[in-house]
Short mmCIF file of C-alpha atoms in Angstrom, two decimals:
data_model
loop_
_atom_site.label_atom_id
_atom_site.label_comp_id
_atom_site.label_asym_id
_atom_site.label_seq_id
_atom_site.Cartn_x
_atom_site.Cartn_y
_atom_site.Cartn_z
CA MET B 1 28.80 -10.40 5.33
CA ALA B 2 26.14 -7.81 4.55
CA GLU B 3 23.25 -7.04 6.64
CA ASP B 4 19.78 -7.44 5.48
CA ASN B 5 18.18 -3.83 5.81
CA PRO B 6 14.67 -4.47 6.40
CA PHE B 7 13.91 -1.18 5.07
CA GLY B 8 15.39 -1.75 1.87
CA SER B 9 18.01 0.75 0.28
CA GLU B 10 17.02 4.46 0.23
CA ALA B 11 17.98 4.30 -3.58
CA GLU B 12 15.10 1.92 -4.19
CA SER B 13 12.61 3.64 -2.36
CA PHE B 14 12.99 6.96 -3.92
CA THR B 15 13.91 6.14 -7.23
CA ALA B 16 12.23 2.59 -8.43
CA PRO B 17 8.27 2.97 -6.94
CA TYR B 18 7.58 -0.16 -8.89
CA SER B 19 10.62 -2.25 -7.62
CA SER B 20 10.51 -5.43 -5.61
CA PHE B 21 9.12 -5.32 -2.41
CA SER B 22 11.65 -4.51 0.88
CA LYS B 23 10.62 -7.07 3.98
CA ALA B 24 8.76 -4.27 5.72
CA GLU B 25 6.57 -3.76 2.58
CA VAL B 26 5.07 -7.52 3.09
CA ASN B 27 3.06 -7.44 5.83
CA PRO B 28 1.93 -10.40 7.73
CA ASN B 29 -0.81 -8.65 9.31
CA PRO B 30 -3.35 -7.98 6.64
CA ARG B 31 -4.59 -4.86 8.27
CA LEU B 32 -2.95 -1.44 7.91
CA CYS B 33 -4.12 -0.09 11.20
CA SER B 34 -6.09 -0.81 14.15
CA VAL B 35 -8.62 1.77 13.27
CA LEU B 36 -11.59 -0.34 10.95
CA LEU B 37 -13.50 2.23 8.63
CA ASN B 38 -17.05 2.34 9.61
CA GLU B 39 -20.03 5.03 8.98
CA PHE B 40 -18.92 7.24 11.60
CA ASN B 41 -14.94 7.26 11.44
CA PHE B 42 -13.45 8.27 8.30
CA LEU B 43 -11.11 11.24 9.77
CA PRO B 44 -9.34 9.18 12.03
CA TRP B 45 -9.25 6.05 9.96
CA SER B 46 -7.96 8.26 7.04
CA ARG B 47 -5.08 9.80 9.08
CA ALA B 48 -4.36 6.35 10.59
CA VAL B 49 -4.20 4.86 6.66
CA SER B 50 -2.29 8.03 5.25
CA LEU B 51 0.69 7.73 8.19
CA ALA B 52 0.74 3.70 7.33
CA LEU B 53 1.33 4.17 3.82
CA GLY B 54 3.34 7.06 4.05
CA GLY B 55 5.59 4.75 6.07
CA ARG B 56 5.74 1.98 3.61
CA SER B 57 6.42 4.60 0.63
CA LYS B 58 3.22 3.98 -1.05
CA LEU B 59 0.90 6.70 -0.65
CA GLY B 60 1.58 7.87 -3.87
CA PHE B 61 -0.48 4.70 -4.91
CA VAL B 62 -3.67 6.50 -3.40
CA ASN B 63 -2.70 10.17 -3.97
CA GLY B 64 -2.28 9.60 -7.40
CA SER B 65 1.43 10.66 -7.28
CA ILE B 66 2.49 7.01 -8.35
CA GLU B 67 0.94 6.57 -11.84
CA ALA B 68 0.45 3.26 -13.30
CA PRO B 69 3.18 2.53 -16.18
CA ASP B 70 2.01 1.25 -19.36
CA ASP B 71 0.54 -2.13 -19.27
CA LEU B 72 3.09 -2.96 -22.19
CA SER B 73 5.78 -1.51 -19.98
CA PRO B 74 8.03 -3.96 -17.96
CA GLU B 75 7.27 -2.14 -14.76
CA TYR B 76 3.57 -2.78 -15.29
CA GLU B 77 3.71 -6.44 -13.24
CA ALA B 78 5.60 -5.11 -10.30
CA TRP B 79 3.52 -1.83 -9.97
CA LEU B 80 0.09 -4.02 -10.26
CA CYS B 81 1.49 -6.19 -7.71
CA LYS B 82 1.94 -3.79 -5.65
CA ASP B 83 -1.13 -1.84 -6.07
CA GLN B 84 -3.58 -4.99 -5.54
CA LEU B 85 -1.56 -5.56 -2.20
CA LEU B 86 -2.43 -1.78 -1.25
CA MET B 87 -6.20 -2.55 -2.05
CA SER B 88 -5.98 -5.49 0.13
CA TRP B 89 -4.32 -3.53 2.96
CA LEU B 90 -7.01 -1.15 2.42
CA LEU B 91 -10.23 -3.69 2.24
CA ASN B 92 -8.60 -5.55 5.18
CA SER B 93 -8.77 -1.96 7.03
CA MET B 94 -12.44 -1.77 6.52
CA ASP B 95 -15.84 -2.78 8.39
CA PRO B 96 -16.72 -6.04 6.41
CA LYS B 97 -19.93 -4.21 5.06
CA LEU B 98 -17.84 -1.30 3.49
CA SER B 99 -15.37 -3.47 2.20
CA GLU B 100 -17.99 -5.47 0.12
CA ILE B 101 -18.84 -2.48 -1.32
CA PHE B 102 -15.57 -1.26 -2.17
CA SER B 103 -14.17 -4.65 -3.61
CA PHE B 104 -16.58 -4.87 -6.61
CA SER B 105 -15.93 -1.17 -7.22
#
């Protein structure tokens, strides 16, 4: 009987950035890190979020190295799902006053 790997297969995480989520990516905690972004702490928040996203192989969605596929592509729906989940993680990692601003941008 094969064991479930909570981190997904290495091939999946390096060759198919739009493929289905691994168990480690579906975070029951909607916050990426314990540091909430406010008007005074961008640098520590940015570092904490970068580490959290890098550990989930999702930093490319933020830094632009993972680009959106064409909206007619079969990969688009999976990309959009991951992009929206990542956006919810980011919004939930901000002070509520800031997340309101970014929710509609």
